[in-house]
PDB file of C-alpha atoms and ligand atoms in Angstrom:
ATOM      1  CA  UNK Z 250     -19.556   4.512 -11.479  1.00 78.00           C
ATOM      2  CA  UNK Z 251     -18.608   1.546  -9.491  1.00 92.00           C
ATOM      3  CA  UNK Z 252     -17.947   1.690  -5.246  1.00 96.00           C
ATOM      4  CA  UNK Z 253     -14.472   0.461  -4.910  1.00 98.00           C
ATOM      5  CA  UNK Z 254     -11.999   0.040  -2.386  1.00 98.00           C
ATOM      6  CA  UNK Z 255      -8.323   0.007  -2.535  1.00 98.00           C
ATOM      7  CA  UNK Z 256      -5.152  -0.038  -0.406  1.00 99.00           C
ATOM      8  CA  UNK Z 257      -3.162   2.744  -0.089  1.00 99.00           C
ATOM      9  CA  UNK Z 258       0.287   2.795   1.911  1.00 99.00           C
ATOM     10  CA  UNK Z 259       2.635   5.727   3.023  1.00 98.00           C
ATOM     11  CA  UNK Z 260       5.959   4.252   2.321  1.00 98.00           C
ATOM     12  CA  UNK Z 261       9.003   4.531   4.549  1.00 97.00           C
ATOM     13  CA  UNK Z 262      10.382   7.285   2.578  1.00 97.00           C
ATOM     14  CA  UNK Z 263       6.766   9.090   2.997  1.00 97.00           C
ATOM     15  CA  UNK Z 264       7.054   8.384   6.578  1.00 97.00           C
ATOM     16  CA  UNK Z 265      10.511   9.176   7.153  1.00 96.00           C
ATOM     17  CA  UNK Z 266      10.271  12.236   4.975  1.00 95.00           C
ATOM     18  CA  UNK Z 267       7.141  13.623   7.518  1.00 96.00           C
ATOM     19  CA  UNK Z 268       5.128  13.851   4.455  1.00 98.00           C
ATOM     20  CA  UNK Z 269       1.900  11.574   5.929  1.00 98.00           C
ATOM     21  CA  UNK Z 270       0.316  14.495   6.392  1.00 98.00           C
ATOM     22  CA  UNK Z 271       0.624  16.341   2.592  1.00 97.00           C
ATOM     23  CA  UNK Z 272      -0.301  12.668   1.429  1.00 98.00           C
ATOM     24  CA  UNK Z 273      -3.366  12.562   3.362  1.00 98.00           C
ATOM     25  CA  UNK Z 274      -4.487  16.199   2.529  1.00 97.00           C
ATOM     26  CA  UNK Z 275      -4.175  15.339  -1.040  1.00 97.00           C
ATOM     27  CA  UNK Z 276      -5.998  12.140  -0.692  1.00 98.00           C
ATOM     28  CA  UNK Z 277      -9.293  13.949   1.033  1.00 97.00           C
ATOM     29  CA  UNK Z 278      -9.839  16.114  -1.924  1.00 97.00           C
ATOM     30  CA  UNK Z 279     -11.137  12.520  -3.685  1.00 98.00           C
ATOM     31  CA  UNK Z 280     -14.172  12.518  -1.071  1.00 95.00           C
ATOM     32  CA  UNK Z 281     -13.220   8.731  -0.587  1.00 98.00           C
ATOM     33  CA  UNK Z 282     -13.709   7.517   3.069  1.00 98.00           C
ATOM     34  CA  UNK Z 283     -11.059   5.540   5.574  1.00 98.00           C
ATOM     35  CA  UNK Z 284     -12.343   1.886   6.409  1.00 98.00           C
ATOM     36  CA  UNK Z 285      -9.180   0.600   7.882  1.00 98.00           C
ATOM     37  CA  UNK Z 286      -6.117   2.469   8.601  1.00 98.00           C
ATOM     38  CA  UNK Z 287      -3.054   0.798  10.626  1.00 98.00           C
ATOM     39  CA  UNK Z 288       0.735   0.975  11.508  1.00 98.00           C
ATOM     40  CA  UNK Z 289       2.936  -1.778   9.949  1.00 98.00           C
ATOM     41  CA  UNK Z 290       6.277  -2.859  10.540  1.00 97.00           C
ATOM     42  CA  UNK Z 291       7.120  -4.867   7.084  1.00 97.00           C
ATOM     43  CA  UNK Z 292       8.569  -8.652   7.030  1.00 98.00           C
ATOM     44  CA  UNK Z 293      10.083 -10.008   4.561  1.00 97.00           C
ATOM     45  CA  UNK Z 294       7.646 -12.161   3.943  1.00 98.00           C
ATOM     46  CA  UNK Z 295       4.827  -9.437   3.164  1.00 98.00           C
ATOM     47  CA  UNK Z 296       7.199  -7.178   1.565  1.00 98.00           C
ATOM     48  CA  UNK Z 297       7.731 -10.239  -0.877  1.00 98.00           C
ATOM     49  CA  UNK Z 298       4.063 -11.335  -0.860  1.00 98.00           C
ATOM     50  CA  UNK Z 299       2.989  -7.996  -1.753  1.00 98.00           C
ATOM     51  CA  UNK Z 300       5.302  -7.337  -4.488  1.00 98.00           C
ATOM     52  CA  UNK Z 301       5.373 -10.675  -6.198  1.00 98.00           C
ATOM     53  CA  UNK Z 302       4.881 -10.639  -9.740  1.00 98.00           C
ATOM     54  CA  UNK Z 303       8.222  -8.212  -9.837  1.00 97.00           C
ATOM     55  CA  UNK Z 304       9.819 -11.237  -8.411  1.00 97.00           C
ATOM     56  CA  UNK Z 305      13.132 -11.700 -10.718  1.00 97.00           C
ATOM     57  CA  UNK Z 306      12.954  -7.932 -11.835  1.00 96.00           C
ATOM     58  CA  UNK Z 307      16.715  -6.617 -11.408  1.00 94.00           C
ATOM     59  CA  UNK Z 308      15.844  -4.158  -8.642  1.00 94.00           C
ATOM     60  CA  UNK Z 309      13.672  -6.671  -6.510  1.00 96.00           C
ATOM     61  CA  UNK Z 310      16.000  -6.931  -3.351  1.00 96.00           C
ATOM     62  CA  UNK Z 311      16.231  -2.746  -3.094  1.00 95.00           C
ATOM     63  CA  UNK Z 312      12.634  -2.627  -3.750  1.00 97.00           C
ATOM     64  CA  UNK Z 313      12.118  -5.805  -0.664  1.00 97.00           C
ATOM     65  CA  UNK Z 314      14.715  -3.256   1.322  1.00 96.00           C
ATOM     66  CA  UNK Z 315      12.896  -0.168   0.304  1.00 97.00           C
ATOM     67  CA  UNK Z 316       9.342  -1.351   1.345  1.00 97.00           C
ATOM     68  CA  UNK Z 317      11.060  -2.164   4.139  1.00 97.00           C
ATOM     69  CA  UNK Z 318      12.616   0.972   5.319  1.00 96.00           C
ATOM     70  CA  UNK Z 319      15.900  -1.114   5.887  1.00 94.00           C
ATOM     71  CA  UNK Z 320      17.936   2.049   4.169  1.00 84.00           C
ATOM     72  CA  UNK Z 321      16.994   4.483   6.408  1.00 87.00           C
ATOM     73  CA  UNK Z 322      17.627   2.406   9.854  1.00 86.00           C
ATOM     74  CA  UNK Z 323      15.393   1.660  12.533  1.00 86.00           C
ATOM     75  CA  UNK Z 324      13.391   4.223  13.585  1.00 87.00           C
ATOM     76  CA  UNK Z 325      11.735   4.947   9.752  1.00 89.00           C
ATOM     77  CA  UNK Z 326      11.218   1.098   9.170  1.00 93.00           C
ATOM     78  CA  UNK Z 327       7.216   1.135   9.497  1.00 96.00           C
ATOM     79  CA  UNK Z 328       4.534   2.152   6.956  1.00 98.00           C
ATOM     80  CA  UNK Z 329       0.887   3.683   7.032  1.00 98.00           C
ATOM     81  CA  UNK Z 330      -1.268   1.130   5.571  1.00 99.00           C
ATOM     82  CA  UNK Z 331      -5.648   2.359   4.421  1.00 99.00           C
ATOM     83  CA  UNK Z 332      -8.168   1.086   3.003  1.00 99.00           C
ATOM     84  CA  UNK Z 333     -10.307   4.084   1.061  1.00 98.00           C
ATOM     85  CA  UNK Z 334     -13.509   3.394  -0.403  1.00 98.00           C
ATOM     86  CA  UNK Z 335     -15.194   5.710  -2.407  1.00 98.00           C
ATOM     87  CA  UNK Z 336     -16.852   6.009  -6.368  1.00 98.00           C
ATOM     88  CA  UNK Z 337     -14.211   5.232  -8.884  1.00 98.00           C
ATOM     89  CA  UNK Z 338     -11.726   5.196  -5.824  1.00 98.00           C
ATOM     90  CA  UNK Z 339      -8.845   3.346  -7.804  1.00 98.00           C
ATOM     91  CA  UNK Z 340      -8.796   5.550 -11.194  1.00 98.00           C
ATOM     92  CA  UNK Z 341      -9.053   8.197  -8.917  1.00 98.00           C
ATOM     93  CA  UNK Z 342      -6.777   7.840  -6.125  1.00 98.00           C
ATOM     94  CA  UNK Z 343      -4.052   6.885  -9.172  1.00 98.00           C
ATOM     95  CA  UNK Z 344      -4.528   9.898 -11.065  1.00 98.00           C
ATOM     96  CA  UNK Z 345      -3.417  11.971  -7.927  1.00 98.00           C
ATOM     97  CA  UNK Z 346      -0.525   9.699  -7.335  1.00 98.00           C
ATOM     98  CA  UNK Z 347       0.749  10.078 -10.841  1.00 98.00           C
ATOM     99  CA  UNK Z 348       3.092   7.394 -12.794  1.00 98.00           C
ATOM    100  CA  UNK Z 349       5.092   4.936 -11.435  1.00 98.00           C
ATOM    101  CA  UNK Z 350       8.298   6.710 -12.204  1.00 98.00           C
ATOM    102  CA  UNK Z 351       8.787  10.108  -9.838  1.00 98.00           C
ATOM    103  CA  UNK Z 352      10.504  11.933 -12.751  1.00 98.00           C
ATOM    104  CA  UNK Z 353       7.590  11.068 -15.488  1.00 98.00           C
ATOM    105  CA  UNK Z 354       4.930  11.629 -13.006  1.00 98.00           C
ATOM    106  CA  UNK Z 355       2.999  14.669 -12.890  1.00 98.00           C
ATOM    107  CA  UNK Z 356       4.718  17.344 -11.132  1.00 97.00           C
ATOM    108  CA  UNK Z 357       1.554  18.449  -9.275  1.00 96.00           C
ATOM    109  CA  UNK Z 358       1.018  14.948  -8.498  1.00 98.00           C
ATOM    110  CA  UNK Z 359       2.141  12.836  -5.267  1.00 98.00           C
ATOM    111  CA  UNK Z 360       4.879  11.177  -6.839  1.00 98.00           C
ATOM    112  CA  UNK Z 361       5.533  14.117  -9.158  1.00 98.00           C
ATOM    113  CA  UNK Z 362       5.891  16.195  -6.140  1.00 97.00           C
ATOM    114  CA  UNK Z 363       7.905  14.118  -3.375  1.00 97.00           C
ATOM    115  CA  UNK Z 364       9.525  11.102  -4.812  1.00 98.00           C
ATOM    116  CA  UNK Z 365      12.462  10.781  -6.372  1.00 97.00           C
ATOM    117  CA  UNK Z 366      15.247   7.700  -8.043  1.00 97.00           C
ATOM    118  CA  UNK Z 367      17.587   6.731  -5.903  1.00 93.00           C
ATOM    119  CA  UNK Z 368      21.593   6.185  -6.705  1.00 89.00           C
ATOM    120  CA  UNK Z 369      20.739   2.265  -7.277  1.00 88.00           C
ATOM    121  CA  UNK Z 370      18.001   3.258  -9.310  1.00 91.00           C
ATOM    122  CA  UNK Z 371      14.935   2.555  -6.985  1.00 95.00           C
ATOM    123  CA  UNK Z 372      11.783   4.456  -7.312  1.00 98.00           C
ATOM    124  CA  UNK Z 373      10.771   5.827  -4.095  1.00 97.00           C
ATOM    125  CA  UNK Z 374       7.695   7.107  -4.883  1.00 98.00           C
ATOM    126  CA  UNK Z 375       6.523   7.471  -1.387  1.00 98.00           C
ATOM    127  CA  UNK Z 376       2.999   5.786  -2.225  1.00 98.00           C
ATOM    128  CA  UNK Z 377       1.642   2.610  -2.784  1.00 98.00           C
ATOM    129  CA  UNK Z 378      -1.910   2.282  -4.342  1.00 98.00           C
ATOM    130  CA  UNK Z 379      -3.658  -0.652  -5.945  1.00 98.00           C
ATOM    131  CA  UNK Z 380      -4.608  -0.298  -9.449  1.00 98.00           C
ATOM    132  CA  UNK Z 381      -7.644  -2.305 -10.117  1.00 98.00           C
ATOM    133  CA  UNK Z 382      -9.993  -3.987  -7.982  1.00 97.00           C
ATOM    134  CA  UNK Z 383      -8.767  -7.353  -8.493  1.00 98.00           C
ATOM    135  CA  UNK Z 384      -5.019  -6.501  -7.230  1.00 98.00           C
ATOM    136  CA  UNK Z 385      -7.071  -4.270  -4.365  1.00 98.00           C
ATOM    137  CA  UNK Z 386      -8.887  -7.637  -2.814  1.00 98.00           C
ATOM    138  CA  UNK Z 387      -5.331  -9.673  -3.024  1.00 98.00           C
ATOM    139  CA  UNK Z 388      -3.862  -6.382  -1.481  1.00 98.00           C
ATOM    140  CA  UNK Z 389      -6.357  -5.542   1.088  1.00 99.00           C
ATOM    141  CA  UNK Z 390      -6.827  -9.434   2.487  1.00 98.00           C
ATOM    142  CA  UNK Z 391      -3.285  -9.577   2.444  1.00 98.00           C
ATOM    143  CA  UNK Z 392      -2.615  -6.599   4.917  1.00 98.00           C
ATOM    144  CA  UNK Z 393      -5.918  -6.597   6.663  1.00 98.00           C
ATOM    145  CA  UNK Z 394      -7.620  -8.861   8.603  1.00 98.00           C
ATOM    146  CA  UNK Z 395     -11.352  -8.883   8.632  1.00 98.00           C
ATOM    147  CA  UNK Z 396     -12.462  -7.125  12.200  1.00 97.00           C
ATOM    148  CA  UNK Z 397      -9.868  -4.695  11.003  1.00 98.00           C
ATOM    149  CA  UNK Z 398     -11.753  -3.150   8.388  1.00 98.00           C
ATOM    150  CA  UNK Z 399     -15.430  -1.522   9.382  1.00 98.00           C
ATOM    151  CA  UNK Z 400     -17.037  -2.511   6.974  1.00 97.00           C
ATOM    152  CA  UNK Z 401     -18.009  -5.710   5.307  1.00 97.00           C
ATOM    153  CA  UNK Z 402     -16.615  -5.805   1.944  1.00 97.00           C
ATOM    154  CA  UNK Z 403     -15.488  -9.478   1.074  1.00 98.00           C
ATOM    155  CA  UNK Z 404     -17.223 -12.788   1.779  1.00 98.00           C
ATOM    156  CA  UNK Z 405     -15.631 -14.108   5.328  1.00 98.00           C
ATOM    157  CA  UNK Z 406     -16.059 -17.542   7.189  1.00 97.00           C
ATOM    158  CA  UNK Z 407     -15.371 -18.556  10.743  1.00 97.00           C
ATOM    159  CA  UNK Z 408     -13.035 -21.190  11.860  1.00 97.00           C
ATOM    160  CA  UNK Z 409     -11.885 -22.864  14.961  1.00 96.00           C
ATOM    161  CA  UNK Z 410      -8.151 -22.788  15.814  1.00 95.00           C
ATOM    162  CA  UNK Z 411      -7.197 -23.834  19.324  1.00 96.00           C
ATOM    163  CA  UNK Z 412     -10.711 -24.094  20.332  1.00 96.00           C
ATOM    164  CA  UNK Z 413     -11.427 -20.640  19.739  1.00 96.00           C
ATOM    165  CA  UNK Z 414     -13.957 -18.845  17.102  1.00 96.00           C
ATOM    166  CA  UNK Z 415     -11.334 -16.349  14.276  1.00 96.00           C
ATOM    167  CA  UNK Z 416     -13.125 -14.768  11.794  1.00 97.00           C
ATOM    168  CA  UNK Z 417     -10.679 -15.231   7.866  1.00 98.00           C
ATOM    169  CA  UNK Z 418     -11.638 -14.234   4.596  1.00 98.00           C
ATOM    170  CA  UNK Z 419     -13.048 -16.868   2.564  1.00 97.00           C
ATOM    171  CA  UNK Z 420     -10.799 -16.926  -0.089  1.00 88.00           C
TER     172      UNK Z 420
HETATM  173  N1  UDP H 262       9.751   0.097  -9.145  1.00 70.91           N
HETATM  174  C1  UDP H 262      11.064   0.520  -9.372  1.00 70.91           C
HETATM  175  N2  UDP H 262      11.555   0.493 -10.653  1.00 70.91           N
HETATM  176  C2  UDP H 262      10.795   0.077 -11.716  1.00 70.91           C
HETATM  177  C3  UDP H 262       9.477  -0.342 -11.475  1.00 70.91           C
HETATM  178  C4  UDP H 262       8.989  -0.319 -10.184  1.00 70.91           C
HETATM  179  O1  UDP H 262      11.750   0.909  -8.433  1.00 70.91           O
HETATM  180  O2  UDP H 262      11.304   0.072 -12.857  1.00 70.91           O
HETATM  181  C5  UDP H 262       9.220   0.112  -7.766  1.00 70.91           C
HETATM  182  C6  UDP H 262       8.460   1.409  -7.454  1.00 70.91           C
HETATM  183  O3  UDP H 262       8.693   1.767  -6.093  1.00 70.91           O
HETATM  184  C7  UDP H 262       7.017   0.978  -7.686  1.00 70.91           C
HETATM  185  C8  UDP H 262       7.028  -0.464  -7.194  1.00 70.91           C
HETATM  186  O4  UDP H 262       8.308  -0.967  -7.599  1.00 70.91           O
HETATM  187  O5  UDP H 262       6.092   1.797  -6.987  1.00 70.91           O
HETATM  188  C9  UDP H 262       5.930  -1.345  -7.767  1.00 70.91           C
HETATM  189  O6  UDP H 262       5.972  -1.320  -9.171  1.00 70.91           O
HETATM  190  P1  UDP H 262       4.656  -1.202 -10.058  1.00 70.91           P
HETATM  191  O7  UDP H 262       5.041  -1.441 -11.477  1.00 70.91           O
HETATM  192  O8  UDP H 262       3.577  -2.068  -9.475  1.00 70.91           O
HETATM  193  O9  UDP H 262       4.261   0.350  -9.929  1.00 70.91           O
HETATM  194  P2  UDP H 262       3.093   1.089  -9.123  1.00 70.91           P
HETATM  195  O10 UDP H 262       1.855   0.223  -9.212  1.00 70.91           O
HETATM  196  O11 UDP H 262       3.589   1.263  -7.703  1.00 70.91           O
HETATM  197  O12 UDP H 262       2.921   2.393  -9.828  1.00 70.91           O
HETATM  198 MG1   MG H 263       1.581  -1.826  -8.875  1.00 70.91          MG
END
């Protein structure tokens, strides 16, 4: 059994639909722990970063809007973004989320439970979660920055920008 961390985010429709809490409650029965945890509203840019190889995929621009709670209007535009760690936290964590598509998933599942397809066909499967460790470092140095994570979990360096001392991940 390998340690592992992933990222897992509470998408707008999660948020919007007050469901952070369900999500959460679910996610604790895995015996994982928190090491970062933070409130994001999504650019473009990230929103693009993050979901790049589905660049070119017919429902990219919903998805880009989607991610980016730009449906549901201002005050639901924000996600929950974590970083679990915990044995075997990715098979884990995406067994309890279930499949991709809300109406396949399990029905006892996150997805199975709260997400659903919307008229233009987007899934909005109310949870993100990495699904190996390689797309968990890309995600997780993407989102987080290194003093926002307590522990130390990939190689870092220390530059100087403007005179002053920032701590990056040594990519
Ligand atoms: N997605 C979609 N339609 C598809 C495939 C994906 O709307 O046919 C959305 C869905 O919200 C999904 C996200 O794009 O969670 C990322 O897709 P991926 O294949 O990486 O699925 P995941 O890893 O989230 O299960
Ligand atoms: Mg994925």
């Amino acid at each position: 059994m390998a340690n592992e961390q992933l990222l897992i985010l509470i998408k707008p429709d999660g948020i919007r639909r007050s469901l952070t809490g369900n999500i959460l409650d679910k996610l604790s029965q895995l015996r994982m722990t928190i090491i970062g945890a933070k409130v994001v509203k999504v650019s473009r840019e990230l929103a693009e970063m993050h979901y790049y190889q589905l660049k070119g995929r017919p429902f990219f621009d919903e998805l880009l809007d989607y991610i980016q709670g730009k449906i549901y209007g201002e005050s639901w535009n924000k996600i929950l973004a974590f970083v679990y760690q915990g044995e075997d936290a990715i098979s884990k964590t995406r067994k309890v989320t279930g499949v991709t598509n809300p109406e396949e998933a399990d029905p006892i599942s996150i997805r199975g439970a709260y997400g659903r397809i919307t008229t233009k066909g987007v899934y909005e499967n109310v949870i993100h979660c990495s699904s190996d460790s390689l797309e968990a470092e890309r995600e997780i140095k993407l989102w987080f920055k290194p003093q926002e994570i307590v522990k130390d979990i990939y190689a870092i360096k220390r530059i100087i920008v403007d005179k002053e001392e920032k701590v990056v991940w040594d990519l």
